[in-house]
Coordinates of C-alpha atoms in Angstrom, one line a residue:
Chain A
M82 CA 0.0 0.0 0.0
N83 CA 1.8 3.1 -1.1
G84 CA -1.2 5.3 -2.1
L85 CA -0.3 5.3 -5.7
E86 CA -2.9 2.7 -6.8
S87 CA -4.8 5.2 -9.0
F88 CA -1.8 5.7 -11.3
G89 CA -0.8 3.4 -14.1
Q90 CA -4.4 2.3 -14.6
D91 CA -5.3 4.6 -17.5
P92 CA -6.4 3.2 -20.8
W93 CA -3.8 3.9 -23.6
W94 CA -5.9 6.7 -25.2
L95 CA -6.0 8.5 -21.9
V96 CA -2.2 8.3 -21.5
G97 CA -1.8 9.6 -25.0
L98 CA -4.3 12.4 -24.3
K99 CA -2.5 13.4 -21.1
A100 CA 0.9 13.3 -22.7
L101 CA -0.4 15.5 -25.6
A102 CA -2.0 17.9 -23.0
I103 CA 1.4 18.2 -21.3
F104 CA 3.1 19.1 -24.6
V105 CA 0.4 21.6 -25.5
I106 CA 0.3 23.2 -22.1
L107 CA 4.0 23.6 -21.9
V108 CA 4.3 25.1 -25.4
L109 CA 1.4 27.5 -24.7
L110 CA 2.8 28.4 -21.3
T111 CA 6.2 29.1 -22.9
L112 CA 4.7 31.3 -25.5
F113 CA 2.6 33.0 -22.9
S114 CA 5.4 33.5 -20.4
I115 CA 7.8 35.0 -23.0
W116 CA 5.1 37.6 -23.7
Y117 CA 4.4 37.9 -20.0
E118 CA 8.0 38.5 -19.2
R119 CA 8.5 41.1 -21.9
K120 CA 5.3 42.9 -20.9
V121 CA 6.1 42.9 -17.2
V122 CA 9.6 44.1 -17.7
A123 CA 8.3 46.7 -20.1
W124 CA 5.9 48.0 -17.5
M125 CA 8.7 48.1 -14.9
Q126 CA 10.7 50.2 -17.3
V127 CA 7.8 52.4 -18.3
R128 CA 7.5 51.4 -21.9
P129 CA 4.7 49.7 -23.7
G130 CA 6.4 46.4 -24.6
P131 CA 5.2 44.1 -27.4
N132 CA 1.8 45.4 -28.6
R133 CA 1.6 44.9 -32.3
N134 CA 0.7 41.2 -33.0
G135 CA -2.6 40.2 -31.7
P136 CA -4.5 41.6 -28.8
F137 CA -2.0 43.2 -26.3
G138 CA 0.8 41.8 -28.4
L139 CA -0.1 38.3 -27.2
L140 CA 0.9 36.7 -30.5
Q141 CA 4.3 38.2 -30.5
S142 CA 6.1 35.1 -29.2
L143 CA 4.2 32.9 -31.6
A144 CA 5.4 35.1 -34.5
D145 CA 9.0 35.0 -33.2
G146 CA 8.9 31.2 -32.8
L147 CA 7.5 30.8 -36.4
K148 CA 10.1 33.2 -37.7
L149 CA 12.9 31.1 -36.1
A150 CA 11.7 27.9 -37.8
F151 CA 12.0 29.6 -41.2
K152 CA 15.5 30.9 -40.6
E153 CA 18.7 29.5 -42.1
D154 CA 20.4 27.0 -39.9
L155 CA 24.1 27.9 -39.6
V156 CA 26.5 25.3 -38.4
P157 CA 30.0 26.6 -37.8
K158 CA 32.9 24.7 -39.5
A159 CA 34.6 24.1 -36.1
A160 CA 31.5 22.5 -34.6
D161 CA 31.1 18.8 -33.9
K162 CA 28.0 18.3 -36.1
I163 CA 26.3 15.4 -34.3
V164 CA 26.7 16.7 -30.8
F165 CA 25.7 20.1 -32.0
L166 CA 22.4 18.7 -33.2
L167 CA 21.9 16.5 -30.2
A168 CA 22.4 19.1 -27.6
P169 CA 19.2 21.1 -28.0
M170 CA 17.3 17.9 -28.3
I171 CA 18.6 16.7 -24.9
S172 CA 17.7 19.9 -23.3
T173 CA 14.1 19.9 -24.7
V174 CA 13.3 16.3 -24.1
C175 CA 14.5 16.5 -20.5
A176 CA 12.5 19.7 -19.9
F177 CA 9.3 18.0 -21.2
T178 CA 9.8 14.8 -19.3
A179 CA 10.0 16.5 -15.9
F180 CA 6.4 17.7 -16.2
A181 CA 5.1 14.1 -16.2
V182 CA 4.9 13.9 -12.4
I183 CA 3.4 17.3 -11.7
P184 CA -0.1 17.0 -10.3
F185 CA -2.5 19.4 -11.9
G186 CA -5.5 18.4 -9.9
P187 CA -7.4 15.6 -8.0
V188 CA -9.2 12.6 -9.5
V189 CA -11.6 13.8 -12.2
S190 CA -13.8 12.1 -14.8
V191 CA -12.5 12.3 -18.3
F192 CA -15.0 10.9 -20.8
G193 CA -16.3 8.6 -18.1
V194 CA -13.0 7.4 -16.8
E195 CA -11.9 8.3 -13.3
T196 CA -8.3 9.5 -13.5
P197 CA -6.0 11.8 -11.6
L198 CA -4.9 14.9 -13.4
Q199 CA -1.4 13.8 -13.6
L200 CA 0.3 11.8 -16.3
T201 CA 2.0 9.4 -13.9
D202 CA 3.3 9.3 -10.4
L203 CA 6.2 7.3 -9.0
P204 CA 7.3 6.5 -5.4
V205 CA 10.4 8.6 -6.3
A206 CA 8.7 11.3 -8.4
V207 CA 10.6 14.2 -7.0
L208 CA 13.9 12.5 -7.8
L209 CA 12.8 12.2 -11.4
V210 CA 12.4 16.0 -11.6
L211 CA 15.9 16.4 -10.0
A212 CA 17.3 13.9 -12.5
T213 CA 15.8 15.5 -15.5
S214 CA 17.0 19.0 -14.5
A215 CA 20.5 17.5 -14.0
L216 CA 20.4 15.7 -17.3
G217 CA 19.1 18.9 -19.0
V218 CA 22.5 20.5 -18.2
Y219 CA 24.1 17.9 -20.6
G220 CA 22.3 19.8 -23.4
I221 CA 23.9 23.1 -22.3
V222 CA 27.3 21.6 -21.7
L223 CA 27.5 19.6 -24.9
G224 CA 26.0 22.5 -26.9
G225 CA 28.7 24.8 -25.6
W226 CA 31.5 22.3 -26.1
S227 CA 30.5 21.2 -29.6
S228 CA 30.2 24.7 -30.9
G229 CA 34.0 25.0 -31.2
S230 CA 33.8 28.6 -29.9
T231 CA 35.6 30.0 -26.8
Y232 CA 32.5 32.0 -25.7
S233 CA 30.3 28.9 -25.9
L234 CA 32.9 26.8 -24.1
L235 CA 33.2 29.3 -21.3
G236 CA 29.4 29.6 -21.0
S237 CA 28.9 25.9 -20.8
L238 CA 31.6 25.4 -18.2
R239 CA 30.0 28.1 -16.1
A240 CA 26.6 26.4 -16.6
A241 CA 28.0 23.1 -15.4
A242 CA 29.6 24.5 -12.3
Q243 CA 26.6 26.6 -11.5
V244 CA 24.1 23.9 -11.9
I245 CA 25.9 21.3 -9.9
S246 CA 26.5 23.8 -7.1
Y247 CA 22.8 24.9 -6.9
E248 CA 21.5 21.5 -7.4
I249 CA 23.0 20.5 -4.1
A250 CA 21.3 23.5 -2.4
M251 CA 18.0 22.6 -4.1
G252 CA 18.2 18.9 -3.3
L253 CA 19.0 19.6 0.4
S254 CA 16.1 22.1 0.6
I255 CA 13.7 19.4 -0.5
V256 CA 14.9 17.0 2.1
A257 CA 12.9 18.9 4.7
V258 CA 9.7 18.4 2.7
F259 CA 10.4 14.6 2.5
L260 CA 11.0 14.6 6.3
T261 CA 7.6 16.2 6.9
A262 CA 5.5 14.5 4.2
G263 CA 7.2 11.1 4.5
S264 CA 7.0 10.5 0.8
L265 CA 8.8 11.3 -2.4
S266 CA 5.7 11.1 -4.6
T267 CA 4.3 14.4 -5.7
S268 CA 0.7 13.6 -5.3
Q269 CA 1.2 12.4 -1.8
I270 CA 3.2 15.5 -0.9
V271 CA 0.2 17.6 -2.1
A272 CA -2.1 15.4 -0.1
A273 CA 0.1 15.9 3.0
Q274 CA -0.3 19.6 2.8
Q275 CA -4.1 19.3 2.9
G276 CA -6.0 20.8 5.7
G277 CA -5.0 23.8 7.8
Q278 CA -4.0 24.1 11.4
E279 CA -6.2 26.0 13.8
V280 CA -4.0 28.6 15.6
T281 CA -5.1 30.7 18.4
L282 CA -3.1 33.9 18.8
F283 CA -4.0 36.9 20.9
G284 CA -7.5 35.5 21.5
T285 CA -8.4 35.3 17.8
S286 CA -8.3 31.9 16.2
F287 CA -7.6 31.5 12.5
T288 CA -6.6 28.7 10.1
I289 CA -3.2 28.7 8.6
P290 CA -2.9 26.5 5.5
G291 CA -0.8 23.4 5.9
W292 CA 1.6 24.6 3.2
Y293 CA 5.2 23.7 3.6
A294 CA 6.2 27.2 2.5
L295 CA 4.9 28.4 5.9
L296 CA 5.9 25.3 7.9
L297 CA 9.4 25.0 6.4
L298 CA 10.0 28.6 5.5
P299 CA 13.9 28.3 5.4
S300 CA 13.6 25.4 3.0
F301 CA 11.3 27.4 0.7
I302 CA 13.6 30.4 0.7
V303 CA 16.6 28.2 -0.2
F304 CA 14.6 26.4 -2.8
A305 CA 13.4 29.7 -4.4
I306 CA 17.0 31.0 -4.6
S307 CA 18.5 27.9 -5.9
V308 CA 16.0 27.2 -8.6
V309 CA 16.8 30.6 -10.1
G310 CA 20.4 29.4 -10.3
E311 CA 19.3 26.0 -11.6
T312 CA 17.4 27.5 -14.5
N313 CA 20.1 30.0 -15.4
R314 CA 17.8 33.0 -14.9
A315 CA 18.8 36.5 -14.0
P316 CA 20.4 37.5 -11.6
F317 CA 22.2 34.1 -12.0
D318 CA 22.2 34.0 -15.8
L319 CA 26.0 33.7 -15.9
P320 CA 26.1 31.0 -18.6
E321 CA 24.6 33.4 -21.1
A322 CA 25.9 36.6 -19.7
E323 CA 25.4 38.7 -22.8
S324 CA 27.8 41.4 -21.7
E325 CA 30.6 39.0 -21.1
L326 CA 30.1 35.9 -23.3
V327 CA 28.0 37.2 -26.3
G328 CA 25.3 34.5 -26.0
G329 CA 27.1 32.1 -23.7
F330 CA 26.5 28.5 -24.6
H331 CA 24.1 29.3 -27.5
T332 CA 26.3 31.8 -29.3
E333 CA 26.7 29.6 -32.3
Y334 CA 23.1 28.4 -32.4
S335 CA 20.5 29.6 -34.9
S336 CA 17.2 28.7 -36.3
L337 CA 15.2 25.9 -34.7
K338 CA 18.1 24.7 -32.6
F339 CA 18.2 28.1 -30.9
A340 CA 14.4 28.0 -30.5
L341 CA 14.6 24.6 -28.8
F342 CA 17.2 26.0 -26.3
F343 CA 14.9 28.9 -25.7
L344 CA 11.9 26.6 -25.3
A345 CA 13.8 24.4 -22.8
E346 CA 14.8 27.4 -20.7
Y347 CA 11.2 28.6 -20.4
I348 CA 9.9 25.1 -19.8
N349 CA 12.4 24.7 -17.0
M350 CA 11.1 27.9 -15.5
V351 CA 7.6 26.6 -15.6
T352 CA 8.7 23.3 -14.2
V353 CA 10.5 24.7 -11.2
S354 CA 7.5 27.0 -10.6
A355 CA 5.2 24.0 -10.7
M356 CA 7.6 22.1 -8.4
A357 CA 7.6 25.0 -5.9
T358 CA 3.8 25.0 -6.1
T359 CA 3.6 21.3 -5.5
L360 CA 6.2 21.0 -2.8
F361 CA 5.7 24.2 -0.9
L362 CA 2.5 25.9 -1.9
G363 CA -0.1 23.2 -1.5
G364 CA -0.1 22.1 -5.1
W365 CA -3.5 22.3 -6.7
Q366 CA -5.3 23.0 -3.5
A367 CA -7.3 26.2 -3.2
P368 CA -5.4 29.1 -1.6
F369 CA -8.1 29.7 1.1
P370 CA -9.6 27.6 3.9
A371 CA -11.9 24.8 2.7
S372 CA -14.8 26.1 4.8
W373 CA -15.1 29.2 2.5
W374 CA -16.0 27.2 -0.6
P375 CA -16.2 23.4 0.0
G376 CA -16.3 22.6 -3.7
A377 CA -13.1 24.5 -4.5
N378 CA -10.9 21.4 -4.3
E379 CA -13.1 19.2 -6.4
G380 CA -13.5 18.7 -10.1
W381 CA -11.6 21.0 -12.5
W382 CA -11.3 24.0 -10.2
P383 CA -7.9 22.9 -8.8
V384 CA -6.4 23.4 -12.2
L385 CA -7.2 27.1 -11.9
W386 CA -5.5 27.3 -8.5
F387 CA -2.5 25.4 -9.7
F388 CA -1.9 27.7 -12.7
L389 CA -2.6 30.8 -10.7
K390 CA 0.2 29.8 -8.3
V391 CA 2.5 29.0 -11.1
L392 CA 1.9 32.3 -12.8
I393 CA 2.5 34.2 -9.6
L394 CA 5.8 32.3 -9.2
L395 CA 6.7 33.1 -12.8
F396 CA 6.0 36.7 -12.0
G397 CA 8.6 36.4 -9.3
F398 CA 11.2 35.2 -11.9
V399 CA 10.4 38.2 -14.1
W400 CA 10.5 40.6 -11.1
L401 CA 14.0 39.3 -10.2
R402 CA 15.1 39.9 -13.8
G403 CA 13.6 43.3 -13.9
T404 CA 15.2 44.5 -10.6
L405 CA 18.5 42.8 -9.9
P406 CA 21.8 43.1 -11.7
R407 CA 23.8 40.0 -12.6
F408 CA 26.0 38.4 -9.9
R409 CA 29.7 38.2 -10.3
Y410 CA 30.8 34.6 -10.6
D411 CA 32.7 34.5 -7.3
Q412 CA 29.9 36.1 -5.4
F413 CA 27.5 33.6 -7.0
M414 CA 29.6 30.6 -6.0
R415 CA 30.1 32.0 -2.5
L416 CA 26.4 32.4 -2.0
G417 CA 25.8 28.8 -3.1
W418 CA 28.5 27.0 -1.1
K419 CA 29.1 29.3 1.9
V420 CA 25.5 30.3 2.6
L421 CA 22.9 28.0 1.1
V422 CA 24.5 24.6 1.6
P423 CA 25.7 25.1 5.3
A424 CA 22.4 26.8 6.3
N425 CA 20.5 24.0 4.7
L426 CA 22.5 21.2 6.4
L427 CA 22.0 23.0 9.7
W428 CA 18.3 23.4 9.1
I429 CA 17.8 19.7 8.3
V430 CA 19.6 18.6 11.4
V431 CA 17.6 21.0 13.6
L432 CA 14.3 20.0 12.0
A433 CA 15.1 16.3 12.5
A434 CA 16.0 16.9 16.1
V435 CA 12.8 18.9 16.7
R436 CA 10.7 16.2 15.1
A437 CA 12.4 13.5 17.1
G438 CA 11.9 15.6 20.3
T439 CA 8.1 16.1 19.7
Q440 CA 7.7 12.4 19.3
Q441 CA 8.9 11.7 22.8
P442 CA 5.9 11.7 25.0
E443 CA 7.7 13.1 28.1
W444 CA 8.8 16.2 26.2
S445 CA 6.3 18.9 25.6
A446 CA 6.0 19.9 21.9
Q447 CA 5.7 23.5 22.8
W448 CA 8.9 23.5 24.9
V449 CA 10.8 21.8 22.1
G450 CA 9.4 24.3 19.6
M451 CA 10.3 27.3 21.8
I452 CA 13.9 26.1 22.5
G453 CA 14.4 25.2 18.9
G454 CA 12.9 28.5 17.8
A455 CA 15.1 30.5 20.1
F456 CA 18.2 28.5 18.9
L457 CA 17.3 29.2 15.3
L458 CA 16.7 32.9 16.0
V459 CA 20.2 33.2 17.6
L460 CA 21.7 31.4 14.6
L461 CA 19.9 33.6 12.2
V462 CA 21.1 36.7 14.0
I463 CA 24.6 35.5 14.0
W464 CA 24.3 34.5 10.3
F465 CA 22.9 37.7 9.1
W466 CA 24.9 40.0 11.4
P467 CA 26.5 42.6 9.1
G468 CA 30.1 41.6 9.0
R469 CA 31.1 44.0 6.3
K470 CA 33.9 46.3 7.0
K471 CA 33.2 50.0 7.0
Y472 CA 34.3 51.7 3.9
E473 CA 37.5 53.7 4.4
Q474 CA 38.6 56.4 2.0
A475 CA 41.8 55.3 0.3
T476 CA 44.7 57.5 1.2
E477 CA 46.1 57.3 -2.3
P478 CA 44.1 56.6 -5.5
D479 CA 43.9 52.9 -6.2
T480 CA 46.1 52.1 -9.1
G481 CA 44.7 48.6 -9.6
L482 CA 41.7 46.6 -8.6
G483 CA 43.1 44.8 -5.6
G484 CA 46.5 44.3 -7.2
F485 CA 45.2 43.4 -10.7
P486 CA 46.9 45.3 -13.5
V487 CA 44.6 47.9 -14.9
P488 CA 45.6 50.7 -17.2
P489 CA 46.0 54.1 -15.5
L490 CA 43.1 56.5 -15.7
D491 CA 45.0 59.2 -17.7
L492 CA 46.1 56.7 -20.3
Q493 CA 47.1 58.2 -23.6
V494 CA 46.2 55.9 -26.4
P495 CA 49.3 55.5 -28.6
P496 CA 48.6 56.2 -32.2
S497 CA 47.8 53.1 -34.1
P498 CA 50.4 52.1 -36.8
R499 CA 47.6 51.3 -39.1
V500 CA 46.3 54.9 -39.1
K501 CA 49.8 56.2 -39.8
R502 CA 50.1 53.9 -42.8
L503 CA 46.7 55.0 -44.2
T504 CA 47.7 58.6 -43.9
A505 CA 50.9 57.9 -45.7
E506 CA 49.1 56.1 -48.5
R507 CA 46.5 58.9 -48.9
E508 CA 48.8 61.7 -49.7
P509 CA 46.6 64.7 -50.7
V510 CA 46.9 65.2 -54.4
S511 CA 48.6 68.6 -55.0
V512 CA 46.7 69.3 -58.2
S513 CA 43.4 70.4 -56.7
A514 CA 43.9 73.3 -54.4
G515 CA 41.2 73.8 -51.9
D516 CA 39.8 72.9 -48.5
D517 CA 38.5 69.5 -49.5
A518 CA 41.9 67.9 -50.0
T519 CA 43.3 69.2 -46.8
A520 CA 40.2 68.2 -44.9
E521 CA 40.5 64.7 -46.3
G522 CA 44.1 64.4 -45.3
K523 CA 43.4 65.3 -41.8
E524 CA 40.5 62.8 -41.6
G525 CA 42.8 59.9 -42.6
Chain B
M196 CA 0.9 -4.2 -7.9
G197 CA 3.8 -5.2 -10.1
T198 CA 2.0 -4.3 -13.3
T199 CA 0.9 -0.9 -11.9
Y200 CA 4.4 -0.2 -10.7
L201 CA 5.9 -0.9 -14.1
A202 CA 3.0 0.9 -15.9
S203 CA 3.9 4.2 -14.1
Y204 CA 7.5 3.9 -15.4
S205 CA 6.4 2.9 -18.9
T206 CA 4.3 6.0 -19.1
L207 CA 7.4 7.9 -18.4
G208 CA 9.3 6.1 -21.2
F209 CA 6.4 6.8 -23.5
L210 CA 6.7 10.5 -22.8
L211 CA 10.5 10.4 -23.4
V212 CA 10.0 8.7 -26.8
L213 CA 7.3 11.2 -27.6
G214 CA 9.6 14.0 -26.7
V215 CA 12.3 12.7 -29.1
L216 CA 9.7 12.2 -31.8
V217 CA 8.4 15.7 -31.4
S218 CA 11.9 17.2 -31.7
I219 CA 12.7 15.0 -34.7
A220 CA 9.5 16.2 -36.3
A221 CA 10.4 19.8 -35.5
F222 CA 13.8 19.4 -37.1
A223 CA 12.3 17.8 -40.2
A224 CA 9.8 20.6 -40.6
N225 CA 12.6 23.1 -40.1
R226 CA 14.6 21.3 -42.8
L227 CA 11.8 21.7 -45.2
L228 CA 10.9 25.3 -44.4
R229 CA 14.2 27.0 -43.9
T230 CA 16.3 28.7 -46.6
Q231 CA 19.8 27.3 -47.2
A232 CA 22.5 29.5 -48.7
P233 CA 25.8 28.5 -47.1
S234 CA 28.9 30.5 -47.5
P235 CA 32.4 30.3 -45.9
A236 CA 31.9 33.5 -44.0
K237 CA 28.7 32.2 -42.4
Q238 CA 30.5 29.1 -41.2
T239 CA 33.2 30.8 -39.3
T240 CA 33.1 30.9 -35.5
Y241 CA 31.7 34.1 -34.1
E242 CA 34.4 36.4 -32.7
C243 CA 32.5 39.7 -32.5
G244 CA 33.2 40.5 -36.1
L245 CA 36.9 39.7 -36.2
D246 CA 38.4 36.6 -37.9
P247 CA 38.7 33.9 -35.2
V248 CA 42.2 33.3 -33.9
G249 CA 43.1 29.8 -32.8
D250 CA 40.6 27.1 -32.1
G251 CA 37.7 27.1 -29.7
W252 CA 39.6 25.8 -26.7
A253 CA 40.4 28.0 -23.7
Q254 CA 42.2 27.4 -20.5
M255 CA 40.1 27.5 -17.4
Q256 CA 40.5 27.8 -13.7
I257 CA 41.3 24.6 -11.8
R258 CA 38.5 25.7 -9.5
Y259 CA 35.8 24.2 -11.7
Y260 CA 37.5 20.8 -11.1
V261 CA 37.5 21.2 -7.4
Y262 CA 33.8 22.2 -7.3
A263 CA 33.1 19.0 -9.3
F264 CA 34.8 17.0 -6.5
L265 CA 32.7 18.8 -3.9
Y266 CA 29.6 18.1 -5.9
A267 CA 30.4 14.4 -5.8
L268 CA 30.7 14.6 -2.0
F269 CA 27.3 16.2 -1.6
A270 CA 25.5 14.3 -4.3
V271 CA 26.4 11.1 -2.5
E272 CA 25.2 12.7 0.7
S273 CA 21.8 13.5 -0.9
V274 CA 21.5 9.9 -2.0
F275 CA 21.7 8.9 1.7
L276 CA 19.6 11.7 3.0
F277 CA 16.5 11.2 0.7
P278 CA 15.6 7.6 1.8
W279 CA 16.4 8.6 5.4
A280 CA 14.0 11.5 5.2
V281 CA 11.2 9.4 3.8
V282 CA 11.2 6.7 6.5
Y283 CA 12.2 9.0 9.4
D284 CA 8.7 9.6 10.8
R285 CA 7.7 6.0 10.8
P286 CA 7.6 4.2 14.1
G287 CA 10.9 2.6 15.2
F288 CA 13.2 5.4 14.1
G289 CA 13.1 8.7 16.0
V290 CA 15.9 10.0 18.2
T291 CA 18.5 7.3 17.2
A292 CA 17.9 8.0 13.5
A293 CA 18.2 11.7 14.0
A294 CA 21.4 11.4 16.0
E295 CA 23.0 9.1 13.4
M296 CA 22.1 11.4 10.6
G297 CA 23.4 14.3 12.6
V298 CA 26.8 12.5 12.9
F299 CA 26.8 11.7 9.1
V300 CA 26.0 15.3 8.2
A301 CA 28.6 16.5 10.6
V302 CA 31.3 14.4 8.9
L303 CA 30.4 15.9 5.6
A304 CA 30.1 19.4 7.0
L305 CA 33.6 18.9 8.3
G306 CA 34.7 18.2 4.7
L307 CA 33.1 21.4 3.6
A308 CA 34.7 23.3 6.5
Y309 CA 38.1 21.9 5.5
A310 CA 37.6 22.9 1.9
W311 CA 36.5 26.3 3.2
R312 CA 39.5 26.8 5.4
K313 CA 41.9 25.6 2.6
G314 CA 40.5 28.5 0.5
V315 CA 39.1 26.2 -2.1
L316 CA 35.7 28.0 -2.0
R317 CA 37.3 31.3 -2.8
W318 CA 37.0 32.0 -6.5
L319 CA 39.6 34.7 -6.8

């Protein structure tokens, strides 16, 4: 008995229908979120954004996608042809597969067949999402490597180091969810978040939802930060830092191959938002107490709640992109390894200890909670205590950035030998007297 | 039970195959639709408008390698943490399980602390 009996019973046509639905939903969501991102960033920057194609510019990304499919496909001579072709396929297929285990809703009736709104569920469903996101990096790494370009290679190396670093933080942040839910299956994690807790505070009692984002807030924060790194999105978009690496790993890609990389990136964004919804925000359950509207968690309504939560999280991604500058690579790695990973390890151990403590009958749960809470508070204060040194005015102007050789500020650019040669070749013809000839000579 | 168990995984395999088929179809459609006018200039590696110098290889920092090692350390840790976290709340575990995992995590944290002190985690 593992609670997954309702999966794997669908007739073949229903499996096909669900798989098709996943593809359609993901492609539509990608098209929509590109438009959404451009529009939101435009509003943040006080400009209209795409508004030509279709109502409110909604068809803009469709037009862009179609245009890419009609473009010439350039393969550089230095590229490894087969790997160059395989890389975008790996990225896309992995991105699509991860969505198979995301629950959209409860058991509903589709053409008379009772079935859960989820393609499939496994006892290790969350591991599958982690695995596909890790495998998707192969697409990026191989794409950058096979391009035969230095920019691409640097971009793909950065991507590899970045994703493995932030995957650890992400994996560790999910451990707290497994601890609390006691399962790795997505549908059961959603079920475990069902029902709120009646809390009485200052005489008024209210229901807090059983979402893990509230119960396991540190995990949710770490998860939210690390998925941004995992999906290569701003402010952690170092693998495709356009001001440093041209296009990063996809510098040499064009036409449909580029479009597939683009698709994979946006699908990954949607997937991690869906994962955050499932693991931390109650999945498809309505964002209000069940007593308000008893029917809200039945039938097809949950699909609405699910997509609402996903869209709000996607807005978070866009918001980050619109407001934060890109991290420097060393800052980025420092955040991952020196903040997220140790904080996560500590949190897991504390959580396990607290849960073990509350299981002992002789210990009062409130006492354990209070001691643990005080301990955590002290740790947080120590952790976030501003340790930055006060800025001191330098006694003499800094000639280098921490000892790195940089040109002096009053640098006189020596005349280029090429310019000299050009002037020598373009001797003004002495026949025509006048201002034109002299002016030309000066220009050269 | 056995058939259901395998059916969940075969659905996944079906989706994988479907994904490959969709991308092959997309490439085929792209092949039919796109224009093709190759020229030597188009096939050069992009170097911001200049002719490329040397091949595409570049030297990198050794740090990437060290981070890969650290990743292996923590990936293995996750492999042990996940099953532990799932069965943790079941009867028969409790304080002992928590203490044992605390020791395990502490050993790994020691490794991270060692790397930290050695300056491996400093990028510059």
